[in-house]
CSV table of C-alpha atoms in Angstrom, one decimal:
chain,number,residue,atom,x,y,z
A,1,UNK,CA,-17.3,24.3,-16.9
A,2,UNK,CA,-15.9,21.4,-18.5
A,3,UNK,CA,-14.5,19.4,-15.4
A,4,UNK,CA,-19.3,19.9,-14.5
A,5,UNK,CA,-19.6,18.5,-18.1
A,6,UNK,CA,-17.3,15.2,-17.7
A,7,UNK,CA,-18.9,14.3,-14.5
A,8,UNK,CA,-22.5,14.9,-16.2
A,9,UNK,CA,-22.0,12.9,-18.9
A,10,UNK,CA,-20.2,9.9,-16.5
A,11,UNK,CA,-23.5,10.3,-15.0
A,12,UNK,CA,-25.3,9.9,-17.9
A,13,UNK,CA,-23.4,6.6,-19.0
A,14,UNK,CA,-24.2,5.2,-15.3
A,15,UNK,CA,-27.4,5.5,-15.4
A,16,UNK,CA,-27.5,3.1,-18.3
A,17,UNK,CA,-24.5,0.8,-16.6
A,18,UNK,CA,-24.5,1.7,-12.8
A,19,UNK,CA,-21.6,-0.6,-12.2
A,20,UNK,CA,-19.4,0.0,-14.9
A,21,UNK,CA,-19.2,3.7,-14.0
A,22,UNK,CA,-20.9,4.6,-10.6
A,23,UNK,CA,-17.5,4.7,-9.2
A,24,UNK,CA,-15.8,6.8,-11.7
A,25,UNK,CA,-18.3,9.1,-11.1
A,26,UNK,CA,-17.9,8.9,-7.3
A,27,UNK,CA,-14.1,9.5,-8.0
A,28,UNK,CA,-14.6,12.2,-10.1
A,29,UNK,CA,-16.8,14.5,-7.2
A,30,UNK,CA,-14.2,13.4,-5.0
A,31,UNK,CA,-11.4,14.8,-6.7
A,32,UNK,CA,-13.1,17.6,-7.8
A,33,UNK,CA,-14.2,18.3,-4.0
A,34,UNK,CA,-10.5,17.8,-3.2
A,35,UNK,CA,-8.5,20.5,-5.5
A,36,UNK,CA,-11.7,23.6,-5.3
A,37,UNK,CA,-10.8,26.4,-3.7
A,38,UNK,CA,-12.2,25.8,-0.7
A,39,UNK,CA,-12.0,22.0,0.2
A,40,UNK,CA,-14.3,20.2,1.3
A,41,UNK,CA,-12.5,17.6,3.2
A,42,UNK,CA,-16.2,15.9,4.4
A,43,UNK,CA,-17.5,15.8,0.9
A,44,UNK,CA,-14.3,14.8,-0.4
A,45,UNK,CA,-13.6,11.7,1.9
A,46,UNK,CA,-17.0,10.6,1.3
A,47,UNK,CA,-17.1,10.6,-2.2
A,48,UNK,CA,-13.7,9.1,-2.1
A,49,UNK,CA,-15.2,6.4,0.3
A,50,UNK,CA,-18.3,5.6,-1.8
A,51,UNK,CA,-15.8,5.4,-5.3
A,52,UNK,CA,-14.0,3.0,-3.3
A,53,UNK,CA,-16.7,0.4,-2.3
A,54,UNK,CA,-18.7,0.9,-5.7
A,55,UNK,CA,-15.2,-0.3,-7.6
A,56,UNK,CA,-15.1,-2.9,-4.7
A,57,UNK,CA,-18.7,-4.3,-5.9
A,58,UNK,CA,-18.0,-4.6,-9.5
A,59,UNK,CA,-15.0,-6.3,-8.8
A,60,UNK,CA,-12.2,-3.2,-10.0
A,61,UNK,CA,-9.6,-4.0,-8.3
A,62,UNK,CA,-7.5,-1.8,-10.2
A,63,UNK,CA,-9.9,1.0,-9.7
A,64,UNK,CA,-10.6,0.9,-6.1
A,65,UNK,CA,-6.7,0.9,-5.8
A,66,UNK,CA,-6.8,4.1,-7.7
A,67,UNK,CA,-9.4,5.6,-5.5
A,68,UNK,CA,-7.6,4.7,-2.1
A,69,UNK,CA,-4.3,6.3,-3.9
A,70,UNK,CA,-5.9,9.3,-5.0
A,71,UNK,CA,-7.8,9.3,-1.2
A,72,UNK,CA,-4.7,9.3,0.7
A,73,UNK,CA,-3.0,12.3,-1.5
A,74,UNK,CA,-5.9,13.9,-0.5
A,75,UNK,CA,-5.8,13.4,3.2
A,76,UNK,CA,-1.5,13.8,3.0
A,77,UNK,CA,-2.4,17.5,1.1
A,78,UNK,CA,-5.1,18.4,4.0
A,79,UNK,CA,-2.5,17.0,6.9
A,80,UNK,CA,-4.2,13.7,7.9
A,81,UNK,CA,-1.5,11.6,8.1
A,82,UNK,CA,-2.7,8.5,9.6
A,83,UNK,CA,-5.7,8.4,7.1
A,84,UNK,CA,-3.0,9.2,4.0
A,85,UNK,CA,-0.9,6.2,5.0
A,86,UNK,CA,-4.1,4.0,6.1
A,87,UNK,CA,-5.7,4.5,2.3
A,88,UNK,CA,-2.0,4.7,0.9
A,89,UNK,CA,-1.7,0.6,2.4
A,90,UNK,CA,-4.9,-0.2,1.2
A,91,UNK,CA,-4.3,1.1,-2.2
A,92,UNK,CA,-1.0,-1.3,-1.9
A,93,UNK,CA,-2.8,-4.6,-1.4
A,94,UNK,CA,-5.2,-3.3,-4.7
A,95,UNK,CA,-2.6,-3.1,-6.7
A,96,UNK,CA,-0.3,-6.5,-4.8
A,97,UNK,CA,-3.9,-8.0,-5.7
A,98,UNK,CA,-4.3,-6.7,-9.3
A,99,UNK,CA,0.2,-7.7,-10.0
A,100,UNK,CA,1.3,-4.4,-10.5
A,101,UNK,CA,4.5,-4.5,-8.9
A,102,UNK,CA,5.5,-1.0,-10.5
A,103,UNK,CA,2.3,0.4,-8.6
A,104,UNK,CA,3.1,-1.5,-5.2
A,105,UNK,CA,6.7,0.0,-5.3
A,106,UNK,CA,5.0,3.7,-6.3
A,107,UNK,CA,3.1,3.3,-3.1
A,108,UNK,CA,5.9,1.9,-0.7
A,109,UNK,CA,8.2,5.2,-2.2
A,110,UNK,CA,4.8,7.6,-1.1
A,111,UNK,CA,4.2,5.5,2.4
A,112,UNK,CA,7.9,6.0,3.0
A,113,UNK,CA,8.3,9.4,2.2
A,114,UNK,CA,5.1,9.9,4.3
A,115,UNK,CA,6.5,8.4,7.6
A,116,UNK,CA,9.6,10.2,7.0
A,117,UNK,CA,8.1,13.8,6.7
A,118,UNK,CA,5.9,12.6,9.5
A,119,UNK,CA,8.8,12.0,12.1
């Protein structure tokens, strides 16, 4: 399948650059774990998890905002509120960090939509 072949090749190129593309590869299983068939919410928050602190290392800010964005949709799609909005604020300060005001104001419209479905 191709989504297998993307993630083997990211693996390839981190062997050779482990910090450049660890996380991407991290990101990768985790979203792949999250939209299967039958989700694997453990495997999917780890891998989510590990993509974060591997950006976090090399220093991508930008990229470990990503990964606590596209961690929270998962956690708002399985139910998890609290862990949604907790990686959703995280994801905020990434991207507040990074200057991406249009990504800051993305994530306040998804916080607040959250905490309004949630009440």
């Amino acid at each position: 399948n191709r989504t297998e072949k993307s993630i083997a090749s990211m693996k390839k190129a981190a062997e050779n650059s482990e910090w450049n593309f660890q996380n991407k590869v991290y990101l990768l299983e985790a979203e792949l774990s999250s939209v299967s068939k039958h989700i694997d919410n453990d495997e999917a928050l780890e891998k989510y998890n590990k993509a974060i602190e591997a950006a976090k290392r090399s220093k991508f800010i930008h990229e470990e905002g990503l990964a606590c964005e596209l961690a929270g949709f998962h956690c708002n799609r399985v139910g998890d509120k609290t862990n949604a909005l907790n990686f959703l604020s995280r994801a905020k300060e990434c991207y507040n960090e990074w200057g991406s005001r249009m990504k800051v104001k993305f994530i306040d419209n998804e916080i607040q939509q959250i905490n309004n479905t949630a009440s």
